[in-house]
mmCIF file of C-alpha atoms in Angstrom:
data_model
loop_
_atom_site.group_PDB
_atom_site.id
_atom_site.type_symbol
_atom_site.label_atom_id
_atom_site.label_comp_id
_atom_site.label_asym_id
_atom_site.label_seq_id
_atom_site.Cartn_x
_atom_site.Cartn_y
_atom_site.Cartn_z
ATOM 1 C CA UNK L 116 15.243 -16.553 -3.392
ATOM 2 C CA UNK L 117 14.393 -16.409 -7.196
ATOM 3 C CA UNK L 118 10.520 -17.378 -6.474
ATOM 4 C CA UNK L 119 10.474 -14.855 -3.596
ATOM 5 C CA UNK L 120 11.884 -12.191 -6.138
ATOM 6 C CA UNK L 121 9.333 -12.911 -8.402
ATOM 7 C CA UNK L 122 6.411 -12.485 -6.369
ATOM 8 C CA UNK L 123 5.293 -9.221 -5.780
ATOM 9 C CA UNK L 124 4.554 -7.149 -3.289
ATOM 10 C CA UNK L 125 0.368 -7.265 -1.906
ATOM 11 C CA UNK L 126 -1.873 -5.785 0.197
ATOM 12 C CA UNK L 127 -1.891 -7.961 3.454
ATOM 13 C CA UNK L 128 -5.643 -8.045 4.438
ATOM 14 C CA UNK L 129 -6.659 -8.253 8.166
ATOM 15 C CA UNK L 130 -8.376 -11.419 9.543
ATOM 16 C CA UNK L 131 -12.208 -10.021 9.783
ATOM 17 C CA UNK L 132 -15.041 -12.684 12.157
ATOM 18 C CA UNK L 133 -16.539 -13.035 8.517
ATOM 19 C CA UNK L 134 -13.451 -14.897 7.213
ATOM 20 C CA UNK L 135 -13.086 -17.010 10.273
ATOM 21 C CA UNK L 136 -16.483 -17.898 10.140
ATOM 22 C CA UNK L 137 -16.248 -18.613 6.120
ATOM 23 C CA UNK L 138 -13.090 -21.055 6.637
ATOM 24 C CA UNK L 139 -14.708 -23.231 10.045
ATOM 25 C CA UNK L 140 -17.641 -23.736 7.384
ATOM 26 C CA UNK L 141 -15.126 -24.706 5.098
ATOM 27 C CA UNK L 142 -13.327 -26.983 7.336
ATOM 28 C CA UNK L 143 -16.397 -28.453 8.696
ATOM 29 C CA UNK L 144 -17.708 -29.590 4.715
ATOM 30 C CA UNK L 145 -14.484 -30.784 4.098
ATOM 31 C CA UNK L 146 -14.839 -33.013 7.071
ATOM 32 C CA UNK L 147 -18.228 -34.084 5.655
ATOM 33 C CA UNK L 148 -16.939 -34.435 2.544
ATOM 34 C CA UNK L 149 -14.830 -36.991 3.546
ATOM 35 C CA UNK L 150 -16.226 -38.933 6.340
ATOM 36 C CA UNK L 151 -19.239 -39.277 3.619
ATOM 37 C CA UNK L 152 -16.207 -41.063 0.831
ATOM 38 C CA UNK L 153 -14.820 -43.226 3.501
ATOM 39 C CA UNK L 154 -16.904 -46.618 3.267
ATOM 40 C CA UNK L 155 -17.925 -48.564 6.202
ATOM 41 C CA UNK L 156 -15.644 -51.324 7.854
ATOM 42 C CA UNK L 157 -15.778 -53.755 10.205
ATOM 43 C CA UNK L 158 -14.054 -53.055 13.407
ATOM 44 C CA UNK L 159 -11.478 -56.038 14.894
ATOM 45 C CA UNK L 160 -11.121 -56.779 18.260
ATOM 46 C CA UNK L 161 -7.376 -56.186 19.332
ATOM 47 C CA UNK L 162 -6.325 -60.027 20.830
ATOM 48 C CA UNK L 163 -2.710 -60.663 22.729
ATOM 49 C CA UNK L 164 -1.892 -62.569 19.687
ATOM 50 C CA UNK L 165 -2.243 -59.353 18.006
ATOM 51 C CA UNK L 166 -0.299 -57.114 20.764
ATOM 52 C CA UNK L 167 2.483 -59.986 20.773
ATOM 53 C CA UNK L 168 2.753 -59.833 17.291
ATOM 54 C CA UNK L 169 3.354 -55.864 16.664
ATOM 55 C CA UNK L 170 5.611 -56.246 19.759
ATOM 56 C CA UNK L 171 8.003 -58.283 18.028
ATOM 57 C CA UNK L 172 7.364 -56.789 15.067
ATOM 58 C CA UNK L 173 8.523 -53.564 16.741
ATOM 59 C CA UNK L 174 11.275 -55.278 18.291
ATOM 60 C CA UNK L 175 12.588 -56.087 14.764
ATOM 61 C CA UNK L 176 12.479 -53.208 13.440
ATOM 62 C CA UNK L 177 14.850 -51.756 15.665
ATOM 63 C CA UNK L 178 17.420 -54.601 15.610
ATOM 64 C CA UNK L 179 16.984 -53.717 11.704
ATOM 65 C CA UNK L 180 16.973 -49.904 12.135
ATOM 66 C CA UNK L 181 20.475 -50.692 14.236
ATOM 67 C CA UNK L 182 21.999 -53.138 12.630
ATOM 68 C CA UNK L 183 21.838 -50.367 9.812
ATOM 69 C CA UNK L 184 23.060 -47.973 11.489
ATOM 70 C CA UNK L 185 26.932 -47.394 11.280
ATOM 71 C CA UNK L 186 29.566 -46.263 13.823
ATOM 72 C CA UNK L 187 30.172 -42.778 14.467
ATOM 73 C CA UNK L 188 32.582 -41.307 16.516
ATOM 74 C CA UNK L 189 31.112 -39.189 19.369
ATOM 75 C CA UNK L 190 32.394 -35.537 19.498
ATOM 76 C CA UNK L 191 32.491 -33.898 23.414
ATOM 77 C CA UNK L 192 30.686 -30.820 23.320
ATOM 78 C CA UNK L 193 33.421 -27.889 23.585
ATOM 79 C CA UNK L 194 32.931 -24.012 25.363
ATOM 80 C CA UNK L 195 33.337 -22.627 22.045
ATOM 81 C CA UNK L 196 30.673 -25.155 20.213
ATOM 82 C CA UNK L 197 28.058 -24.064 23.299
ATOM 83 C CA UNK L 198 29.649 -20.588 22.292
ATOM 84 C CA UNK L 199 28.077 -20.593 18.909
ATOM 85 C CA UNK L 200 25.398 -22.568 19.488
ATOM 86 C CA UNK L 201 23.833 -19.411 21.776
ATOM 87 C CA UNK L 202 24.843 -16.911 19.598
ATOM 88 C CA UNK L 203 23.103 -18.961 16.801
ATOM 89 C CA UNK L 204 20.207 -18.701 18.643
ATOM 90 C CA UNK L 205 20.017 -15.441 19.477
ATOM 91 C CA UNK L 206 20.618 -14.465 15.814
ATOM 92 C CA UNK L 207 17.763 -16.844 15.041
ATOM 93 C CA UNK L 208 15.578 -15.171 17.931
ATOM 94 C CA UNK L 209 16.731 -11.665 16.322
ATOM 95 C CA UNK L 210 16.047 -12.127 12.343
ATOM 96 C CA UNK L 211 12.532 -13.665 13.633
ATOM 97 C CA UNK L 212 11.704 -10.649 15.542
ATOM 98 C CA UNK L 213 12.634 -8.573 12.278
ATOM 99 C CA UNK L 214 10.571 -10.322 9.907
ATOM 100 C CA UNK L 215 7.078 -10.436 12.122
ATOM 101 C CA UNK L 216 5.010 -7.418 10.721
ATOM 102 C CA UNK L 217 3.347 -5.670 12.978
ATOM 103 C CA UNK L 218 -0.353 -6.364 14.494
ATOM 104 C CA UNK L 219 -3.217 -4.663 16.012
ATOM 105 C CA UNK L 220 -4.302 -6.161 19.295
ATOM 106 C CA UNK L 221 -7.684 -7.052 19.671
ATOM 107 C CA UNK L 222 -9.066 -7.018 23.038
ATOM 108 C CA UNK L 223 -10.541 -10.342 25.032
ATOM 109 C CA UNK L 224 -14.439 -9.268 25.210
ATOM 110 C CA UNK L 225 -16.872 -11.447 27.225
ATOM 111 C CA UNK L 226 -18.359 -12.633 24.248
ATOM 112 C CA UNK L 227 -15.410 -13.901 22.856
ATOM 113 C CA UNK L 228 -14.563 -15.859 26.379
ATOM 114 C CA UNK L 229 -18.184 -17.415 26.173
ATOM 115 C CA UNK L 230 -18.204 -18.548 22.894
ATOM 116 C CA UNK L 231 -14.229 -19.822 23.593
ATOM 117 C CA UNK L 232 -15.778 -21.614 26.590
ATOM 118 C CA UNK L 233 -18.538 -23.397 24.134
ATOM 119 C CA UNK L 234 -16.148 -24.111 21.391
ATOM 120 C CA UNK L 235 -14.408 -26.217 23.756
ATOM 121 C CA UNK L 236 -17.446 -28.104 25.331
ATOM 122 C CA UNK L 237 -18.595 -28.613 21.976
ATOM 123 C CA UNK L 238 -15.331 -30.384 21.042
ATOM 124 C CA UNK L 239 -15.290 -32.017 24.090
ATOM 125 C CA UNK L 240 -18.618 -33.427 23.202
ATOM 126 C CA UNK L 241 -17.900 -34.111 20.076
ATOM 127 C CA UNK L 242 -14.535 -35.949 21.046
ATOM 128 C CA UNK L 243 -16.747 -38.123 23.480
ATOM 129 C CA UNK L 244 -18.754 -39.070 20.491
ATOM 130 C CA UNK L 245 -16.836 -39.796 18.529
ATOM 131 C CA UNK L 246 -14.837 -42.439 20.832
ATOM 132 C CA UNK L 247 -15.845 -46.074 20.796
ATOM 133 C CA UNK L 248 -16.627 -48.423 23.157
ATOM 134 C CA UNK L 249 -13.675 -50.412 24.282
ATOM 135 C CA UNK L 250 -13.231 -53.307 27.264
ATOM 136 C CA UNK L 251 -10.834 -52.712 29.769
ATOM 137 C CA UNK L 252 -8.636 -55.299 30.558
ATOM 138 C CA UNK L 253 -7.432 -55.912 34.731
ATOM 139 C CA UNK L 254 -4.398 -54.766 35.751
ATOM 140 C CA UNK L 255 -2.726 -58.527 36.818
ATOM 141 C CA UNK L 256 0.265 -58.841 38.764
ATOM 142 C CA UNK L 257 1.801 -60.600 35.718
ATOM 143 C CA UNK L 258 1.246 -57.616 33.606
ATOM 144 C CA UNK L 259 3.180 -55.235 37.028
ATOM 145 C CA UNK L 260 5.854 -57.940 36.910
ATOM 146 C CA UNK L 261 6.636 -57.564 33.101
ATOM 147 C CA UNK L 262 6.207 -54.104 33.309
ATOM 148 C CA UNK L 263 8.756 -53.232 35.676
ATOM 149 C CA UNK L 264 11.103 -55.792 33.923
ATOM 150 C CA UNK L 265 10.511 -53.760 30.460
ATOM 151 C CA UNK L 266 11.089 -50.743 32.474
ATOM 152 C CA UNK L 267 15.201 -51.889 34.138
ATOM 153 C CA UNK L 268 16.104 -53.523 30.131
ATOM 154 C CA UNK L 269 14.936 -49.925 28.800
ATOM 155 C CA UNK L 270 17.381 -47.923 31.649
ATOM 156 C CA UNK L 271 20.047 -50.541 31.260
ATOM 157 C CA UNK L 272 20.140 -50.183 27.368
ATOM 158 C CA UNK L 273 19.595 -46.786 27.573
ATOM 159 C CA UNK L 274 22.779 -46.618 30.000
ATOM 160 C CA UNK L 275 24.918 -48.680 27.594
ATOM 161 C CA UNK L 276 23.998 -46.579 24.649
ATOM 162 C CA UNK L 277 24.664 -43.192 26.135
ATOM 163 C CA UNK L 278 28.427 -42.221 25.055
ATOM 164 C CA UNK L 279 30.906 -40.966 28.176
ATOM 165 C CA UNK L 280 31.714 -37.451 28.393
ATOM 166 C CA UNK L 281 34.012 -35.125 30.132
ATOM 167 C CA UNK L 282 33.215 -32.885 32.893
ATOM 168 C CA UNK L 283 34.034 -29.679 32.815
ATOM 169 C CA UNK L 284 34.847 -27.831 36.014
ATOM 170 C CA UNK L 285 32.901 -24.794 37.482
ATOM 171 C CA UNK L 286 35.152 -22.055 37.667
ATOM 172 C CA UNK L 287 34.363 -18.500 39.274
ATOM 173 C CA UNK L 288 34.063 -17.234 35.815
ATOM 174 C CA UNK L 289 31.417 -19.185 34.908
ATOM 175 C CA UNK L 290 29.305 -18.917 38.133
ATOM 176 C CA UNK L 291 30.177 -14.944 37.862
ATOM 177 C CA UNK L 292 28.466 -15.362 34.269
ATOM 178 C CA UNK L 293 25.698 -17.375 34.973
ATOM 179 C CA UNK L 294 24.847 -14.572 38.259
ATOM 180 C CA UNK L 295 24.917 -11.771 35.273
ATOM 181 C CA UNK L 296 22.482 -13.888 33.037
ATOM 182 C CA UNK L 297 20.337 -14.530 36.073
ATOM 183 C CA UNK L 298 20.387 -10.890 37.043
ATOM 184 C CA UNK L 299 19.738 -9.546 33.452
ATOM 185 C CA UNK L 300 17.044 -12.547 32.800
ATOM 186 C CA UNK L 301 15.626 -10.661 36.090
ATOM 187 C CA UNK L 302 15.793 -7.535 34.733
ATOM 188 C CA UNK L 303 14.194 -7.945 31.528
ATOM 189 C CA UNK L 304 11.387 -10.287 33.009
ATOM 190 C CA UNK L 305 10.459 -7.513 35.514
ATOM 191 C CA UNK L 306 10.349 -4.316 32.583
ATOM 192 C CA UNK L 307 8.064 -7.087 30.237
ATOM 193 C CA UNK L 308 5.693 -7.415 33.302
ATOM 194 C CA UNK L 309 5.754 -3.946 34.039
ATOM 195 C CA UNK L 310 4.624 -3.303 31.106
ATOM 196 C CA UNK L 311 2.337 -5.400 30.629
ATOM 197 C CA UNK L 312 0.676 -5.329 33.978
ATOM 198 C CA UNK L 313 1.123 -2.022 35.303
ATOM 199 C CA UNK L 314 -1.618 0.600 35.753
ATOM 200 C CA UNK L 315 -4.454 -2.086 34.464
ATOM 201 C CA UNK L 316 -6.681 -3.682 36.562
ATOM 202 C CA UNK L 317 -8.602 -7.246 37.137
ATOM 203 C CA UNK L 318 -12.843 -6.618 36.640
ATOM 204 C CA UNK L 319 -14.583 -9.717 38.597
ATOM 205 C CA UNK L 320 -17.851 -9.434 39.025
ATOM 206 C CA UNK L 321 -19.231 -9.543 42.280
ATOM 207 C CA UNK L 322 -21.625 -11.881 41.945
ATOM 208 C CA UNK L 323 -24.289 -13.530 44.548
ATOM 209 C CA UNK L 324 -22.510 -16.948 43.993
ATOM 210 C CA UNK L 325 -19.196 -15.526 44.528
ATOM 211 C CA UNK L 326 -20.335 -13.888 47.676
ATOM 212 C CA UNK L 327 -21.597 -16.881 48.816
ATOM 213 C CA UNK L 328 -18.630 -18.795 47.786
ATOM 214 C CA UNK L 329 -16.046 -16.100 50.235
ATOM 215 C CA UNK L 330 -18.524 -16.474 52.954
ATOM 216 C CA UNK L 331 -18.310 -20.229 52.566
ATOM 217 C CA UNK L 332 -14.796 -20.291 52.553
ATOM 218 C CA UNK L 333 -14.495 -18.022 55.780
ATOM 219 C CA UNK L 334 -16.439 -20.117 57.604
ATOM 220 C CA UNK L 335 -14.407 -23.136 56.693
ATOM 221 C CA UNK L 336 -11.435 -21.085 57.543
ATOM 222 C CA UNK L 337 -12.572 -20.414 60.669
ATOM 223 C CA UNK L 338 -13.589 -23.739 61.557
ATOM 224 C CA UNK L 339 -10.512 -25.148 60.993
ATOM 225 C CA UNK L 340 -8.752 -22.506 62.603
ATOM 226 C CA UNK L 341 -10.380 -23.343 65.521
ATOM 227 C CA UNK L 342 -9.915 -27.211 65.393
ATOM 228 C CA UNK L 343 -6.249 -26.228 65.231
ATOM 229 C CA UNK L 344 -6.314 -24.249 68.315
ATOM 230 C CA UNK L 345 -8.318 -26.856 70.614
ATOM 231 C CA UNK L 346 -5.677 -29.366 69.174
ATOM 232 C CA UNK L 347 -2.515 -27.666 69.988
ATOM 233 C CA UNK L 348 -4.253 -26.189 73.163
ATOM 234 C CA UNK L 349 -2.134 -26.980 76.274
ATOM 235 C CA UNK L 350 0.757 -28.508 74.333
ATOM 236 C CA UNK L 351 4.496 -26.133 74.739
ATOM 237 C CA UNK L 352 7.561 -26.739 72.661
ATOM 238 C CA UNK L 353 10.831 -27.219 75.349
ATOM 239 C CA UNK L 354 13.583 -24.762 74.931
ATOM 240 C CA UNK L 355 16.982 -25.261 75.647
ATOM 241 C CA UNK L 356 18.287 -23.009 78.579
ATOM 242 C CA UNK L 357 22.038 -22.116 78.018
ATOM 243 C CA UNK L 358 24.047 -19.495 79.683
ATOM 244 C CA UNK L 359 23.679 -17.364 76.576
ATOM 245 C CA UNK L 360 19.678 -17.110 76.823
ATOM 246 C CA UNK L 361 20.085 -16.762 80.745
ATOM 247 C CA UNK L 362 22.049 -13.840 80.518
ATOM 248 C CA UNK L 363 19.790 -12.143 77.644
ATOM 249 C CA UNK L 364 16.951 -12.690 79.717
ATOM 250 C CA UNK L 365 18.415 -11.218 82.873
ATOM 251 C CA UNK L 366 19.352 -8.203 80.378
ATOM 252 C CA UNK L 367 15.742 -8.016 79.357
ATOM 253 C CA UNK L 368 14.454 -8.243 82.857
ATOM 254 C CA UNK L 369 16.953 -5.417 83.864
ATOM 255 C CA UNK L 370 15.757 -2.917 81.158
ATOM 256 C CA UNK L 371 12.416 -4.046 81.997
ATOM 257 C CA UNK L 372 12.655 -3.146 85.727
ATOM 258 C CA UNK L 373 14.245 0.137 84.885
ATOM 259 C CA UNK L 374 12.170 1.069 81.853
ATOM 260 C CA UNK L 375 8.980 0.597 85.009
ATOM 261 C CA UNK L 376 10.922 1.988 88.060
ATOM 262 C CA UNK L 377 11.064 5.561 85.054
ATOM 263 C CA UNK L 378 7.567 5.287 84.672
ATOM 264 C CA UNK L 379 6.110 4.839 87.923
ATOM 265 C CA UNK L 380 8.758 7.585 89.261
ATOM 266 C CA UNK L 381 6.989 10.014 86.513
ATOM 267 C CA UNK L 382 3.662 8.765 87.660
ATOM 268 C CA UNK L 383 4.690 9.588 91.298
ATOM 269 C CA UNK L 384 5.779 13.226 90.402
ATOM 270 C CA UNK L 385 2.468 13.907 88.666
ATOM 271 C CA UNK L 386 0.424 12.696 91.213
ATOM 272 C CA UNK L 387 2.597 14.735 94.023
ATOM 273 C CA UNK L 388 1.734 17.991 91.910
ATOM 274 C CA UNK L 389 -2.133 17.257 91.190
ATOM 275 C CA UNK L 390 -2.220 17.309 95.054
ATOM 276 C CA UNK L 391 -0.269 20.501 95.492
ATOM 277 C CA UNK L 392 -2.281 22.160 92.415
ATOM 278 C CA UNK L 393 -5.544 21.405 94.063
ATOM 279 C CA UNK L 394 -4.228 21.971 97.507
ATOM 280 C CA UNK L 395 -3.550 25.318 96.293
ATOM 281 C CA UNK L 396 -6.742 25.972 94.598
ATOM 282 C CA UNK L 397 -8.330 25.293 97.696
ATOM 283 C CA UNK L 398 -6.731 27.570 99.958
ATOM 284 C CA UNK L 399 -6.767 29.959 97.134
#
């Protein structure tokens, strides 16, 4: 508090391409720097002796690191302790939201994604480099056996080390609570993405390659489509008859038949009067 008293107030100054490009130089001589002061050594092989040793080693450690360790008694975790351990949080969450300044947000251009896209390759390259040559060793069914033995002793210690708790019941008032937190999680989730999202838009380019790419891809579609078809082609799935699904059909037949008989009874009386009208026009 004192030293933060003491300093004064400055300017903050914004982040500018210039100064990121001044402090990758920097980083990058600095990485010269010391490569360069680092001498040479000779690299040794790792043997099993070697891997058995730092396993035991390891191994004694932690018989050291518990052996060390004193008994404490375990406390069950209480409502009221997962009570103030959420509105800790959320007091945390709030005093961090208060002490972020605000920013100006600078746009993703397509410049910036390709030069992202060869920063990474470059690392990647760089990383590959960088990485010796090694021998791989088989994968023996000794080595599966001892695995899966290491494996059960780590679950079974694991098991005796874990301390027994009590379980507390689920009561309507907490499901009622955790259907409010669900629903307000909701709510909030959907105004951030709204937003966020709403009234912008996705640019792709349409491209030759990507044309060629959605015509590829319908063709496939269609091809397996059509494999699908031949394959199920002549095949039925049974249905159970009951007296239930006899007695909607019959329904469905009946309102079928009468829904017709209406129709072709209309059809009838048209036709009758198209006769009579031209009938008429003739001896008119």
């Amino acid at each position: 508090v004192l030293y933060k008293e003491s300093v004064g107030t400055g300017t903050p100054t914004p982040v500018t391409p210039e100064m990121e490009r001044v402090k990758r130089n920097q980083e990058i001589c600095s990485s010269v720097l010391y490569k360069e002061n680092i001498g040479k050594a000779t690299p040794t092989p790792v043997t099993p002796e070697m891997e058995r040793v730092k396993r035991n080693q390891e191994i004694i450690s932690s018989v050291l690191y518990k052996d060390n360790v004193g008994k404490v008694t375990p406390t069950p975790i209480t409502p009221e302790m997962e009570r103030v351990k959420r509105n800790q949080e959320i007091i945390s969450s709030v005093l961090y939201k208060e002490n972020v300044g605000q920013a100006t947000p600078t746009p993703v251009t397509p410049e910036m994604e390709r030069v992202k896209r060869n920063q990474e390759q470059i690392s990647s390259v760089a990383y590959r480099e960088g990485l010796g040559k090694a021998t791989p060793s088989p994968l023996t069914p000794e080595m599966e056996r001892v695995k899966r033995n290491q494996e059960q002793i780590s679950s079974v210690l694991y098991k005796e080390q874990m301390a027994k708790g009590t379980p507390t019941p689920l009561t309507p008032e907490m499901e009622r609570a955790k259907r409010n937190q669900e629903n307000i999680s909701s709510v909030l989730y959907s105004d951030s993405f709204r937003k966020q999202v709403q009234g912008k838009a996705a640019y792709v380019l349409d491209t030759p390659e990507m044309r060629r790419v959605r015509e590829t891809q319908k063709h496939i579609s269609t091809v397996k489509y059509h494999e699908d078809f031949e394959k199920s082609k002549g095949s039925f799935t049974p249905v159970v008859t009951d007296p239930i699904t006899e007695r909607v059909k019959k329904n469905m037949q009946d309102f079928s038949d009468i829904s017709y008989r209406g129709i072709q009874r209309r059809v009838v009386e048209m036709e009758r009067k198209r006769v009579d009208q031209d009938q008429e026009n003739l001896t008119g």
